[in-house]
Tab-separated table of C-alpha atoms in Angstrom:
chain	number	residue	atom	x	y	z
X	1	MET	CA	22.478	-16.152	9.951
X	2	GLN	CA	20.610	-17.194	6.986
X	3	LEU	CA	17.598	-18.303	8.947
X	4	ALA	CA	17.587	-14.714	10.696
X	5	CYS	CA	17.415	-13.246	7.258
X	6	SER	CA	14.594	-15.592	5.538
X	7	LEU	CA	12.379	-14.755	8.636
X	8	LYS	CA	12.808	-11.212	8.416
X	9	SER	CA	12.024	-11.246	4.649
X	10	ILE	CA	8.826	-13.639	5.386
X	11	ASN	CA	7.783	-11.416	8.459
X	12	SER	CA	8.314	-8.083	5.920
X	13	ARG	CA	6.109	-9.651	3.229
X	14	LEU	CA	3.481	-10.621	5.645
X	15	THR	CA	3.235	-7.439	7.163
X	16	GLY	CA	2.941	-5.771	3.662
X	17	LYS	CA	0.443	-8.049	2.291
X	18	TRP	CA	-1.795	-7.648	5.534
X	19	PHE	CA	-1.932	-3.893	4.873
X	20	PHE	CA	-2.859	-4.580	1.176
X	21	ASP	CA	-5.668	-7.023	2.245
X	22	ALA	CA	-7.241	-4.897	4.818
X	23	LYS	CA	-6.961	-1.767	2.488
X	24	PHE	CA	-8.764	-3.706	-0.371
X	25	SER	CA	-11.108	-5.254	2.030
X	26	MET	CA	-12.219	-1.839	3.240
X	27	ILE	CA	-12.633	-0.413	0.084
X	28	THR	CA	-14.570	-3.296	-1.154
X	29	LYS	CA	-16.862	-3.220	1.819
X	30	LEU	CA	-17.210	0.744	1.495
X	31	THR	CA	-18.474	0.636	-2.104
X	32	GLY	CA	-19.590	-3.015	-2.570
X	33	ASN	CA	-17.617	-3.914	-5.556
X	34	LEU	CA	-14.084	-5.115	-6.337
X	35	TYR	CA	-13.703	-2.369	-9.118
X	36	MET	CA	-12.591	0.405	-6.613
X	37	SER	CA	-10.061	-2.020	-5.268
X	38	MET	CA	-8.844	-2.688	-8.496
X	39	GLY	CA	-8.527	1.095	-9.534
X	40	ASP	CA	-6.728	1.669	-6.139
X	41	HIS	CA	-4.179	-0.589	-6.883
X	42	PHE	CA	-4.081	0.666	-10.569
X	43	VAL	CA	-3.364	4.259	-9.211
X	44	ASN	CA	-1.143	3.491	-6.486
X	45	ASN	CA	1.423	1.455	-9.006
X	46	THR	CA	1.038	4.388	-11.714
X	47	ILE	CA	1.695	6.832	-9.144
X	48	ILE	CA	4.860	4.936	-7.795
X	49	ASN	CA	6.243	3.818	-11.157
X	50	VAL	CA	5.875	7.564	-12.431
X	51	LEU	CA	7.744	9.097	-9.749
X	52	HIS	CA	11.318	8.027	-10.293
X	53	ILE	CA	14.153	9.644	-8.850
X	54	VAL	CA	17.113	10.024	-11.004
X	55	SER	CA	20.682	10.844	-9.509
X	56	LYS	CA	23.140	12.982	-10.613
X	57	ASP	CA	25.602	10.076	-11.441
X	58	GLY	CA	22.867	8.054	-13.197
X	59	SER	CA	22.583	5.156	-10.641
X	60	ILE	CA	19.653	3.067	-9.904
X	61	ASP	CA	16.823	4.580	-7.631
X	62	LYS	CA	17.872	3.575	-4.379
X	63	LEU	CA	14.684	4.974	-2.277
X	64	LEU	CA	12.212	3.298	-4.498
X	65	VAL	CA	11.421	0.662	-1.647
X	66	MET	CA	11.053	3.936	0.884
X	67	ARG	CA	8.642	5.583	-1.709
X	68	ILE	CA	6.504	2.455	-2.096
X	69	SER	CA	6.114	2.127	1.669
X	70	ILE	CA	5.198	5.756	2.466
X	71	ALA	CA	2.890	5.724	-0.597
X	72	GLN	CA	0.955	2.592	0.549
X	73	THR	CA	1.468	3.717	4.252
X	74	LEU	CA	-0.583	7.017	3.547
X	75	SER	CA	-3.060	5.135	1.105
X	76	PHE	CA	-3.874	2.747	3.611
X	77	LEU	CA	-4.422	5.321	6.533
X	78	ILE	CA	-6.595	7.335	4.191
X	79	VAL	CA	-8.793	4.274	3.400
X	80	LEU	CA	-8.476	3.501	7.175
X	81	ILE	CA	-9.904	7.128	8.171
X	82	TYR	CA	-12.893	7.074	5.888
X	83	PHE	CA	-13.888	3.703	6.529
X	84	ILE	CA	-14.089	4.713	10.421
X	85	LEU	CA	-16.054	7.984	9.427
X	86	SER	CA	-18.260	6.203	7.133
X	87	LYS	CA	-19.038	3.640	10.033
X	88	ASN	CA	-19.512	6.169	12.493
X	89	GLU	CA	-22.106	8.189	10.273
X	90	CYS	CA	-23.890	4.907	9.614
X	91	SER	CA	-24.446	4.324	12.950
């Protein structure tokens, strides 16, 4: 049972890491420098940290992981679409 939980955790970390790496690589390829990738990382973290949801009873934020997943997925899709469109314009 513990092995299955460990494998699931490793798989989710690798999948998330792949999205980050692919997105940052596309941004770097589009702009030609690393600063835009760093800026994207800063903006995403700022937005996620600013948008805290406080429940009525004052409990901890239970949907933080969902918000991070949604924000990162939307960010990845926006960068992917822009990357594909810019590649088609260059052809």
